[in-house]
Coordinates of C-alpha atoms in Angstrom, one line a residue:
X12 CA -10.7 11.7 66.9
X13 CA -13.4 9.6 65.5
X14 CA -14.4 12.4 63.0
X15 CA -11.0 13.2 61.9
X16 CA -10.7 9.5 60.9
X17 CA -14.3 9.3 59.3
X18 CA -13.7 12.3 57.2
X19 CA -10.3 11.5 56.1
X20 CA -11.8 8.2 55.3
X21 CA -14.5 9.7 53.5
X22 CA -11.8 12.0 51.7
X23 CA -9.7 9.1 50.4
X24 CA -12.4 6.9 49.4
X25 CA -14.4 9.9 47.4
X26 CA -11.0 10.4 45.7
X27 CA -10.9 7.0 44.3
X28 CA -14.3 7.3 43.2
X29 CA -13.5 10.5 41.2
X30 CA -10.2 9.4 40.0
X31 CA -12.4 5.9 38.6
X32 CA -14.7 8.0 37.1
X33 CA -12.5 10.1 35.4
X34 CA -10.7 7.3 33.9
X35 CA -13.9 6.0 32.8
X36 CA -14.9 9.2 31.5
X37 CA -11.6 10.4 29.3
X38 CA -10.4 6.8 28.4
X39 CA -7.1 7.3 31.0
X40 CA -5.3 3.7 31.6
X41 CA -2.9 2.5 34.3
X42 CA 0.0 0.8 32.5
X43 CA 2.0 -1.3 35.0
X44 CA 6.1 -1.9 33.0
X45 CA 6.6 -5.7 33.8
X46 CA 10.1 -5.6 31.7
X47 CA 12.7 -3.0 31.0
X48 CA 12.0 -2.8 27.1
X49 CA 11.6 1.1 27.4
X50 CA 15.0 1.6 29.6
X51 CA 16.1 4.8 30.7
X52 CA 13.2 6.1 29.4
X53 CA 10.5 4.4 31.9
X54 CA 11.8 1.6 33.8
X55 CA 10.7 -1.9 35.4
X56 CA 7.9 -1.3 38.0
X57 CA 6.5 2.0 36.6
X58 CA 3.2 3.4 36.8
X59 CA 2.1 5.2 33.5
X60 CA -1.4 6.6 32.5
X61 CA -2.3 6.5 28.8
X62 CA -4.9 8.0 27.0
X63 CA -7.0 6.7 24.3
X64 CA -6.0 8.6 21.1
X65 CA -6.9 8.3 17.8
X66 CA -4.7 7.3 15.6
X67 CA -4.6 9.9 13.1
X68 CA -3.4 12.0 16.2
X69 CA -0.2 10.0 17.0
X70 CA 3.1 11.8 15.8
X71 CA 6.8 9.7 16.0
X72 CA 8.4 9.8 19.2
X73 CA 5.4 8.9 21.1
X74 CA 5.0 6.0 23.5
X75 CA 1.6 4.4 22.8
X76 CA 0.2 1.1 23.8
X77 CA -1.3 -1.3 21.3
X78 CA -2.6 -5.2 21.0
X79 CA -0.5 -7.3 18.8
X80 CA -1.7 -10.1 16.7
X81 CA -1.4 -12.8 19.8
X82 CA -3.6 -10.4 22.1
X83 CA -0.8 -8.9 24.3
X84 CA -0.3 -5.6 24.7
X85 CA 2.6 -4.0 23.8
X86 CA 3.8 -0.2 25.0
X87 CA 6.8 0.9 22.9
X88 CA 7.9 4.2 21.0
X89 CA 7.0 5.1 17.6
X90 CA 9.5 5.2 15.0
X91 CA 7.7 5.6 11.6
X92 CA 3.8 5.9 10.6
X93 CA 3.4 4.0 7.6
X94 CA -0.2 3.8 5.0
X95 CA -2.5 6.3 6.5
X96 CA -6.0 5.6 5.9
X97 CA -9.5 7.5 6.1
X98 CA -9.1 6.9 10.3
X99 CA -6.2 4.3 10.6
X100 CA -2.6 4.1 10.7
X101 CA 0.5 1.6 10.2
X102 CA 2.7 2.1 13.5
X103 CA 5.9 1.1 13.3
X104 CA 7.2 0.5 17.3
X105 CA 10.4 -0.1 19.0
X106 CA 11.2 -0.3 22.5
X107 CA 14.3 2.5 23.7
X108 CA 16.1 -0.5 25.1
X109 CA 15.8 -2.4 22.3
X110 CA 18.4 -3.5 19.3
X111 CA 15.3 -4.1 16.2
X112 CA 12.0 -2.8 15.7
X113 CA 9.3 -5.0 16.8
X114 CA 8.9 -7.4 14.0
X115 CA 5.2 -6.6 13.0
X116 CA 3.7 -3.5 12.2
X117 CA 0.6 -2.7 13.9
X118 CA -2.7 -1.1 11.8
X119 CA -4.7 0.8 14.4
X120 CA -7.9 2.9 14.7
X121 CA -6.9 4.6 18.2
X122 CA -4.2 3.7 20.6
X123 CA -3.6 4.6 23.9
X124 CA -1.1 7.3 24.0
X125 CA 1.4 7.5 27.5
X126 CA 0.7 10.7 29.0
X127 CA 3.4 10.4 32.7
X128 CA 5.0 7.8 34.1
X129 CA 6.2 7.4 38.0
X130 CA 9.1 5.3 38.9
X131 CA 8.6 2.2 41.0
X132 CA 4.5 2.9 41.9
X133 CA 3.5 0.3 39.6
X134 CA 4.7 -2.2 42.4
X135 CA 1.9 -0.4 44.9
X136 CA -0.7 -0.7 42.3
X137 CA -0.1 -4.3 41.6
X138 CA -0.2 -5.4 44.9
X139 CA -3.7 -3.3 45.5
X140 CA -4.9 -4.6 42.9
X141 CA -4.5 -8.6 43.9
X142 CA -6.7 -10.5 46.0
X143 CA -4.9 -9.8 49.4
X144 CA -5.5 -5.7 49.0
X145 CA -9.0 -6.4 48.3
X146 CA -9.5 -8.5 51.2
X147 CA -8.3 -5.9 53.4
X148 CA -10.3 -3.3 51.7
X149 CA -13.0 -5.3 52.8
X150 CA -11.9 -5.3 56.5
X151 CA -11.3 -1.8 56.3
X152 CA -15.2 -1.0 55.2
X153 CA -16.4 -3.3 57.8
X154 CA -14.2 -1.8 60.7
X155 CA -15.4 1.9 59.2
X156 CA -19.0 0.4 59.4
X157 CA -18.6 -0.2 63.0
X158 CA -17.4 2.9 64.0
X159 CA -19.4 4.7 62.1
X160 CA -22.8 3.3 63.3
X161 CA -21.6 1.6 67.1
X162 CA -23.6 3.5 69.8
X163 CA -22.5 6.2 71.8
X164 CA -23.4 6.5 74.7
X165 CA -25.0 10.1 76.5
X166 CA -23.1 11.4 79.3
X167 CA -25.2 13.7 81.3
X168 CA -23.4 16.6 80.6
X169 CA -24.5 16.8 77.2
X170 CA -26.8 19.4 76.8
X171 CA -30.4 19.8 74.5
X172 CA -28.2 20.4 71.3
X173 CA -26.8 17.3 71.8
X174 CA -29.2 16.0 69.3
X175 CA -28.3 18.7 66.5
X176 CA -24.9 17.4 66.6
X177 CA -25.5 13.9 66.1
X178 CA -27.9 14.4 63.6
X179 CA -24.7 16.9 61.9
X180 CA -22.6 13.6 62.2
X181 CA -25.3 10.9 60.3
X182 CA -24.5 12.3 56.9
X183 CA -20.7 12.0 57.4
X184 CA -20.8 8.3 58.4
X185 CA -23.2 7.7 55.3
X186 CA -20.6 8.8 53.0
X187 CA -17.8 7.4 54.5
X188 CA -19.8 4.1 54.0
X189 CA -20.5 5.1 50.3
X190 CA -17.2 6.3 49.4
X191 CA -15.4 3.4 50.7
X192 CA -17.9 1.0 49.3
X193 CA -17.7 2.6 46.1
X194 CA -13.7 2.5 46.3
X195 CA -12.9 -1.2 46.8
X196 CA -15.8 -2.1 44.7
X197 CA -13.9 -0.2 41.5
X198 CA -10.8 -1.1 42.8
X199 CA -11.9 -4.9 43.1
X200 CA -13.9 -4.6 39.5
X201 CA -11.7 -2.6 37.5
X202 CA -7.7 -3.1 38.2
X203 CA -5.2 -1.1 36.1
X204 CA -6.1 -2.2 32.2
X205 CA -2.2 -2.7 31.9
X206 CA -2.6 -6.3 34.1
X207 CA -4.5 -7.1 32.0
X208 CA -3.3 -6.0 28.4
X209 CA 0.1 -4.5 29.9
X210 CA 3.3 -4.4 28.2
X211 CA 4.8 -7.8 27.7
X212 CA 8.0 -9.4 28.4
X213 CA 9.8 -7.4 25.7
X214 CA 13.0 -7.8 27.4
X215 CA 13.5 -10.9 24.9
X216 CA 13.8 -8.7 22.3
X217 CA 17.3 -7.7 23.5
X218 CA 18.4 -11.5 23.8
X219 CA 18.8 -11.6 20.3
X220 CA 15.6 -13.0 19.0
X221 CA 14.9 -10.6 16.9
X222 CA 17.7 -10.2 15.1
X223 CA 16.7 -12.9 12.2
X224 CA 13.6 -10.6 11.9
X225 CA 13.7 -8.0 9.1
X226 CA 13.2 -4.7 10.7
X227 CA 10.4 -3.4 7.5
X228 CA 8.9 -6.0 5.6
X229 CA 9.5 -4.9 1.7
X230 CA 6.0 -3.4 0.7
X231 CA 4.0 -5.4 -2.6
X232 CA 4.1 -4.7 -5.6
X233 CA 1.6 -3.3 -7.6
X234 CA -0.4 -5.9 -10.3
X235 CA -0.6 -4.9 -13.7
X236 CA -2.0 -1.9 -14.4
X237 CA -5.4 -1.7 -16.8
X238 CA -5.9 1.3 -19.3
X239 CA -9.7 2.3 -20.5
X240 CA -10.6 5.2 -23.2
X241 CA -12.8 7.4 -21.5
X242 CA -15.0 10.2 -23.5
X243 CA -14.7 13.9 -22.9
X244 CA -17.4 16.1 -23.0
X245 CA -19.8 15.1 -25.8
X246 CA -17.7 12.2 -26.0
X247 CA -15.0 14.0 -28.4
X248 CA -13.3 17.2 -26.4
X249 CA -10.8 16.2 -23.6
X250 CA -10.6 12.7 -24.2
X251 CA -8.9 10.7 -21.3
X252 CA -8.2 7.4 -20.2
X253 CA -8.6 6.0 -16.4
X254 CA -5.8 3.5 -15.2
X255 CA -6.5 0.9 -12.0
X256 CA -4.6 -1.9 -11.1
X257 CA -5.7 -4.8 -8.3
X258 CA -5.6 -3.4 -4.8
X259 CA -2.4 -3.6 -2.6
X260 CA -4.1 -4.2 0.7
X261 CA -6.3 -2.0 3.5
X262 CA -4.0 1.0 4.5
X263 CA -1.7 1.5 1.8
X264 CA -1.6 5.0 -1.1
X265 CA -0.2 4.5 -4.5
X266 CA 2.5 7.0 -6.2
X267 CA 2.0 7.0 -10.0
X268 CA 4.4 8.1 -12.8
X269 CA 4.6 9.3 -16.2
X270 CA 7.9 9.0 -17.8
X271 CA 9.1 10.0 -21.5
X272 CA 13.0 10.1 -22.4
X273 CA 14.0 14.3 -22.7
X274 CA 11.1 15.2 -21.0
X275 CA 10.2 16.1 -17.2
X276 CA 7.8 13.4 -15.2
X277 CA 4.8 13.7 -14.0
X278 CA 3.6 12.2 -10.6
X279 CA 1.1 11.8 -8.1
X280 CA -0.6 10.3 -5.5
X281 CA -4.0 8.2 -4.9
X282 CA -5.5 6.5 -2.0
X283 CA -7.6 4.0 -4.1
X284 CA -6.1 2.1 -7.0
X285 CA -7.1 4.0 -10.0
X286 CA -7.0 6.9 -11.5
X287 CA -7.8 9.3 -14.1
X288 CA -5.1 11.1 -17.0
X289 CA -6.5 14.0 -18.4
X290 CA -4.1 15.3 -21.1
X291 CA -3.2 19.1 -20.4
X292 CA -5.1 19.4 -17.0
X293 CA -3.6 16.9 -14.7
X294 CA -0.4 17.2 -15.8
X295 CA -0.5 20.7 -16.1
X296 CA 0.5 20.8 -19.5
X297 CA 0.3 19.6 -23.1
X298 CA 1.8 16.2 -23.4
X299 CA 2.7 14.5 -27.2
X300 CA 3.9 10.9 -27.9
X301 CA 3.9 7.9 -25.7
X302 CA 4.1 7.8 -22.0
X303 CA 4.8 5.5 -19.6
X304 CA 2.7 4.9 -16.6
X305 CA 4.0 3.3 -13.6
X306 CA 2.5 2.7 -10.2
X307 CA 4.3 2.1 -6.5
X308 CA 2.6 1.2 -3.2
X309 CA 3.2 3.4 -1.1
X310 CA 3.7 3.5 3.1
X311 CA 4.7 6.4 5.1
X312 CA 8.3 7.2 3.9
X313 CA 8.9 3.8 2.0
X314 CA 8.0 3.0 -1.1
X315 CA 7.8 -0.5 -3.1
X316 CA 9.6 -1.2 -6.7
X317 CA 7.4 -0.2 -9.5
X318 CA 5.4 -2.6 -11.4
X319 CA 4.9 -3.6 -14.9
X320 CA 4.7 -0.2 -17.3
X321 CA 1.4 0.3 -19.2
X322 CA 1.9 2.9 -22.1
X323 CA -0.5 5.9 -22.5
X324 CA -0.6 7.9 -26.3
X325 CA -0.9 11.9 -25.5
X326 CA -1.7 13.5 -28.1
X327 CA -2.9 17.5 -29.4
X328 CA -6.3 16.4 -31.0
X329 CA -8.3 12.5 -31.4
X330 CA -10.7 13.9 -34.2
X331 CA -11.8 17.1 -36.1
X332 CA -14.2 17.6 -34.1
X333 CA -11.4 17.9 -30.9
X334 CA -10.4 21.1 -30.0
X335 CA -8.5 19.6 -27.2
X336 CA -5.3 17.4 -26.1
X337 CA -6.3 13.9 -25.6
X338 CA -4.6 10.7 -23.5
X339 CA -5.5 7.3 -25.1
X340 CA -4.5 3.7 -23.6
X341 CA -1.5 2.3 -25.3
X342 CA 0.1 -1.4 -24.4
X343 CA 1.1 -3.0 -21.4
X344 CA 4.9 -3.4 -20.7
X345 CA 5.6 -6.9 -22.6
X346 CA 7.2 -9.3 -19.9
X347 CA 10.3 -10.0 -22.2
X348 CA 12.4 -8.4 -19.4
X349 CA 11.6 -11.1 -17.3
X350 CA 12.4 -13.5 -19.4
X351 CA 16.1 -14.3 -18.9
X352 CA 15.8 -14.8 -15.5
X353 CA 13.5 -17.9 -15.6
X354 CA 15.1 -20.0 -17.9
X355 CA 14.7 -23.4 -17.6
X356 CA 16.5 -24.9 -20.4
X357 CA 20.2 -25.5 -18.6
X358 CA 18.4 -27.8 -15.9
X359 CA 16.3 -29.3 -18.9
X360 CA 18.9 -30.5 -20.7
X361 CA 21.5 -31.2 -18.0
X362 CA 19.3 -34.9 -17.4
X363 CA 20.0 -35.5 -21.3
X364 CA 24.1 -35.2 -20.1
X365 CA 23.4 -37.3 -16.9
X366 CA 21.2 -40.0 -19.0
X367 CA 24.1 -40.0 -21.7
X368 CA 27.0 -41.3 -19.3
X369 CA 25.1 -44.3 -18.9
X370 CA 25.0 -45.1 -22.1
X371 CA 28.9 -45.4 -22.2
X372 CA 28.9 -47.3 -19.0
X373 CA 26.7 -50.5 -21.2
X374 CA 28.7 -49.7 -24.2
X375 CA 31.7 -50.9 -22.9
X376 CA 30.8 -54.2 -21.9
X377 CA 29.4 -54.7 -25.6
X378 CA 32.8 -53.3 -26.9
X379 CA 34.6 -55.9 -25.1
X380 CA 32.3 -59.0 -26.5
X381 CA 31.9 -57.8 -30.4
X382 CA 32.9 -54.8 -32.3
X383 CA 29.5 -55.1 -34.1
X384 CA 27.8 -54.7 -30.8
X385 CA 29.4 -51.3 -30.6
X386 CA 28.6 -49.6 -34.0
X387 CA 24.6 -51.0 -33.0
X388 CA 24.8 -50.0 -29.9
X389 CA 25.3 -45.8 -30.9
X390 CA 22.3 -45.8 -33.5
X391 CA 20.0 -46.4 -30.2
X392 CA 22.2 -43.6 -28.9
X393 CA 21.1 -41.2 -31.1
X394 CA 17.8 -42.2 -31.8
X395 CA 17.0 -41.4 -28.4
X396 CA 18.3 -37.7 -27.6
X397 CA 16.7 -36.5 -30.8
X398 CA 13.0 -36.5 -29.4
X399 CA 13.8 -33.9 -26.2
X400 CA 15.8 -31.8 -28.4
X401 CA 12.8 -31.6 -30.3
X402 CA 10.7 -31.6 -27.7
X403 CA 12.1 -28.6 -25.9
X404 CA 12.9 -26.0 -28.7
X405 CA 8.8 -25.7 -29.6
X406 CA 8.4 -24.2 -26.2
X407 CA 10.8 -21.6 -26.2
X408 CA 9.0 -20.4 -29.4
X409 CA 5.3 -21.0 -27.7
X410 CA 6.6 -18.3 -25.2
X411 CA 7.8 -15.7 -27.9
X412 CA 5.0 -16.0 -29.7
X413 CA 2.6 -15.6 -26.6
X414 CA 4.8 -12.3 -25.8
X415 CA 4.6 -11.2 -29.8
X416 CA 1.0 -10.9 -30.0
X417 CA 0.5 -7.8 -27.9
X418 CA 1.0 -5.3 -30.6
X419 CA -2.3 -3.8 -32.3
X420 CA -3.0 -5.6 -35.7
X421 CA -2.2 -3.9 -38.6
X422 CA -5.2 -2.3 -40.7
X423 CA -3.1 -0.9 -43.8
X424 CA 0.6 -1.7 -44.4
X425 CA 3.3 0.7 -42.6
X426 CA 3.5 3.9 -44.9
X427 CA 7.5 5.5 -44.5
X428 CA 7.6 9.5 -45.0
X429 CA 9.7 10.9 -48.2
X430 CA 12.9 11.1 -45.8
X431 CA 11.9 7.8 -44.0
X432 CA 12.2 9.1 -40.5
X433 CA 8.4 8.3 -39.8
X434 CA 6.3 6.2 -40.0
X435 CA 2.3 6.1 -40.7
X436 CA 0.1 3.1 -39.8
X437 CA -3.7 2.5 -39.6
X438 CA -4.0 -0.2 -36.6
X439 CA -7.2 -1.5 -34.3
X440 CA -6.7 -0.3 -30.8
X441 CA -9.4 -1.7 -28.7
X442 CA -11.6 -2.1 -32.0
X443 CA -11.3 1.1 -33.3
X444 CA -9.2 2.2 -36.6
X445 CA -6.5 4.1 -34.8
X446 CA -3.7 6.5 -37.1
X447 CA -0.3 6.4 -35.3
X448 CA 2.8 8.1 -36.7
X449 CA 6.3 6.8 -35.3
X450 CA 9.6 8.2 -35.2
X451 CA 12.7 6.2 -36.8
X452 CA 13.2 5.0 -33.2
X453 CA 9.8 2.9 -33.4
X454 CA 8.2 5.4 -30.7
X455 CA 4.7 6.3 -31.1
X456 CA 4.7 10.6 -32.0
X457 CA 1.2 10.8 -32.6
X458 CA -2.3 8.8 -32.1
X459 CA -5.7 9.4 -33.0
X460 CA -9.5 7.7 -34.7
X461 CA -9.4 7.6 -37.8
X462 CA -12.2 7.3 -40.3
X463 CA -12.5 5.1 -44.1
X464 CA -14.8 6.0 -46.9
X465 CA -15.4 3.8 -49.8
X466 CA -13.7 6.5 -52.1
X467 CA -10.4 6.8 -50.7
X468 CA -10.3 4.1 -47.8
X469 CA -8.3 5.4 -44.9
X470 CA -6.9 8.1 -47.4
X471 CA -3.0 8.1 -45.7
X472 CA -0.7 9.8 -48.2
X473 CA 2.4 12.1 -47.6
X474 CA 3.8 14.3 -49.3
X475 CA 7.3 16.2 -49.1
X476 CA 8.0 18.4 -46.7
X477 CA 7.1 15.4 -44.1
X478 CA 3.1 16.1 -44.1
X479 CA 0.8 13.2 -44.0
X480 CA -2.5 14.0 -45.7
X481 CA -5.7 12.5 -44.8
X482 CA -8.3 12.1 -47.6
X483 CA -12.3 11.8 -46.7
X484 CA -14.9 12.9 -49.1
X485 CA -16.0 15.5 -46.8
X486 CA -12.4 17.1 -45.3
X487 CA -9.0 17.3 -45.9
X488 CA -6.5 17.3 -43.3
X489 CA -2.8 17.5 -42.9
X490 CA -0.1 16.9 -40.0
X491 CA 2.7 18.6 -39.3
X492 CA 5.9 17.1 -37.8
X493 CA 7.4 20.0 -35.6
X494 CA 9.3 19.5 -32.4
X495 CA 8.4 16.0 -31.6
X496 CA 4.8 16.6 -32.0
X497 CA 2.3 16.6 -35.1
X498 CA -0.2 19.6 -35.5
X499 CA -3.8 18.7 -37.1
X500 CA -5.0 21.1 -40.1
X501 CA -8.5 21.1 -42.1
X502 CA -6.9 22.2 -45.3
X503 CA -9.6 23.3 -48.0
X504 CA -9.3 21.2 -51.2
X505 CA -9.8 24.2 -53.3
X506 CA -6.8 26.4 -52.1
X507 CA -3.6 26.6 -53.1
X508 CA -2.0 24.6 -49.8
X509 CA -2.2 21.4 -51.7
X510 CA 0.9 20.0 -53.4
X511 CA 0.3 18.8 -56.6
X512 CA 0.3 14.9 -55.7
X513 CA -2.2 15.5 -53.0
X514 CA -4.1 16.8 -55.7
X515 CA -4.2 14.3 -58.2
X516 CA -5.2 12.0 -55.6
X517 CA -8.9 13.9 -55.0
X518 CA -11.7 13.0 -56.6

């Protein structure tokens, strides 16, 4: 009888060890449910074991376990996964039993992932896991100590192999000793994980606390982008620019957009906050005319409003020497949209109208004593409004000419085609002579470098049959207008492609 309860001793307490180990070994937690947030699902008193996951693993509809800001743990089901980084997520939980998401997202390397829960057992482990269980633990290894090592004593009917069998029995009684040791000692030093981190209290959430709490939190919005002229190869073929704007915070992509009225967009996606147009390769075709590039953050399935546009010129050549479509910076999106909604002039000049009643409320008084009173008395009147109405009209035009003095300066006066739907203009864009052609509608058709000599300056002409020529001592060139788009030719001076006003022009 006294071997049977040795060796089931031995049994149970080798058990613990292994199951201890193994949680040590493949990150498995005990999760004790204090509160009925996950209701029907798992309910109050539940025992659940969770495995550490990482987080680029977890998938919607899984209960995981995760630390919120005030160091409580929280076990709830996933409902969205928002910015997904090189190895982290954005978990959006919310409890089965519960009317509103939990009001924070949580950003997470790994979480523990539930793997089973059983009903009610969480009671058992709580209660071996306070103080009382571990005292009796202890009077359990001391009770097994006794038995295991009290003498026996020898009847003499034992015979010589008497000794072989106690020296069988030594090695069961040590690990009885071992494995119980080893059991209350892990059980004593290392209680379910879910004490200590376990789910909290959640059952508040379905008092109604959370209902002032904005399930998703709108996502920023992009700053204003920044445009730089980046060389191709050699610094003339494929010209292209690279756009970045200031980062939206650790987690999130970025969904950018080229737009131009008629024509299809082109889109795409980035993890950092920049990136490169190449005209004809990114976009996967040949683009003409002016662009505009817009950028949203971007988080799982939601996206943020776009930000301020920043326009990019696509165009078939930037030079001569360019046998390939090009992308060049343009403006940024002037703020003149915002501008209605912040201004302040009706609660400038409502004080004037409160300030004005009380000059009445004297006048009166001098109206009753002498007429002459009165006539002085309106003189100081207007004498006095004059100076804010002058004050505030100057800053109204401050702000419009602030917002003005965007466009690229003029290098040669605006040049109108024979029929006068285009446009040709020499203009400084980020210090260099740039040749843009617009339609009637003020939007930019064509943009590229262009060169003066001290014979025929820039050398912009046009001719009929809506071709602008470009004179330079050593080449003549011509633009098309077909389709929307403006074709580069080097026409030879000597052939018979020239009209005859081109002609007279050259030296």
């Amino acid at each position: 009888m006294r071997e049977i309860a040795l060796t089931v001793g031995a049994l149970a307490g080798l058990l613990c060890v292994l199951i201890a180990l193994a949680a040590v070994v493949f990150g498995i937690t005990p999760l004790v449910f204090r509160s009925g947030s996950m209701s029907p699902a798992i309910e109050t008193g539940a025992l659940a074991l969770s495995k550490t996951t990482p987080a680029v693993d977890i998938q919607v509809g899984d209960i995981v376990n995760v630390t919120n800001a005030a160091g409580n743990g929280i076990t709830h089901r996933v409902i969205e996964i928002g910015a997904v980084g090189s190895d982290s997520v954005e978990l959006y939980l919310k409890g089965d039993d519960n009317a509103e998401p939990d009001a924070e997202p949580y950003v997470v390397s790994e979480a523990g992932r539930v793997l089973f829960s059983v009903p009610k057992l969480g009671y058992a482990v709580t209660w071996l896991s306070g103080p009382v269980a571990v005292f009796a633990g202890g009077v359990l290894v001391g009770v097994l100590l006794m038995v295991a090592f009290r003498p026996r004593r020898v009847s003499p009917s034992e015979t010589d192999e008497e000794p072989h069998g106690r020296h069988s029995r030594l090695p069961t009684s040590g690990l009885v000793v071992l494995a119980t040791l080893g059991a209350v000692a892990l059980s004593s030093t290392n209680p379910p994980l879910a004490l200590a981190a376990p789910l909290t209290d959640t059952s508040t959430a379905t008092s109604g606390e959370f209902t002032t709490v904005a399930p998703l939190p709108p996502l920023p919005v992009p700053g204003d982008p920044t445009c730089v002229n980046k060389p191709g190869v050699l610094g003339l073929i494929g010209n292209y620019v690279t756009v970045s704007w200031p980062s939206a915070g650790a987690g999130y992509t970025y969904k950018w957009t080229l737009t131009q009225s008629g024509q299809p967009d082109a889109t795409g996606t980035v993890t950092s906050p920049t990136v490169d147009i190449e005209n004809g390769l990114l976009l996967f075709g040949t683009r003409t005319g002016t662009w505009n590039f817009s950028v949203q953050t971007v988080s799982g399935t939601r996206q943020s409003i776009a930000g301020r546009r920043h326009t990019l010129i696509m165009s078939l050549t930037t030079s001569s020497l360019n046998l390939l479509p090009a992308a060049r910076c343009g403006v940024l999106e002037q703020q003149s949209r915002v501008a209605p909604q912040a201004i302040p002039a009706p609660t400038t000049t409502s004080p004037p109208e409160t300030s004005t009643p009380l000059v009445p409320s004297t006048t009166p008084p001098a109206t009753t004593t002498t007429p002459p009173a009165t006539t002085t008395t309106p003189p100081t009147t207007t004498t006095t409004e004059p100076p804010p109405a002058a004050v505030e009209p100057p800053s109204a035009p401050v702000t419009t000419t602030t917002t003005t003095a965007a466009p690229p300066a003029d290098l040669i006066s605006p040049q109108s085609s024979p029929s006068g739907s285009a446009v040709a203009t020499v203009v400084s864009v980020d210090g260099s002579p740039t040749l843009q052609i617009t339609d009637s509608s003020g939007d930019i058709q064509y943009s590229g470098p262009i060169s003066s000599s001290s014979e025929y300056g820039y050398g912009v002409a046009w001719a009929s049959g809506e071709q602008l020529w470009l004179l330079g001592p050593s080449q003549l060139v011509r633009l098309d207008g077909t389709g929307g788009g403006w074709s580069r030719t080097v026409v030879d001076p000597a052939s018979g492609e020239v009209p005859a006003e081109i002609s007279a022009l050259l030296n």
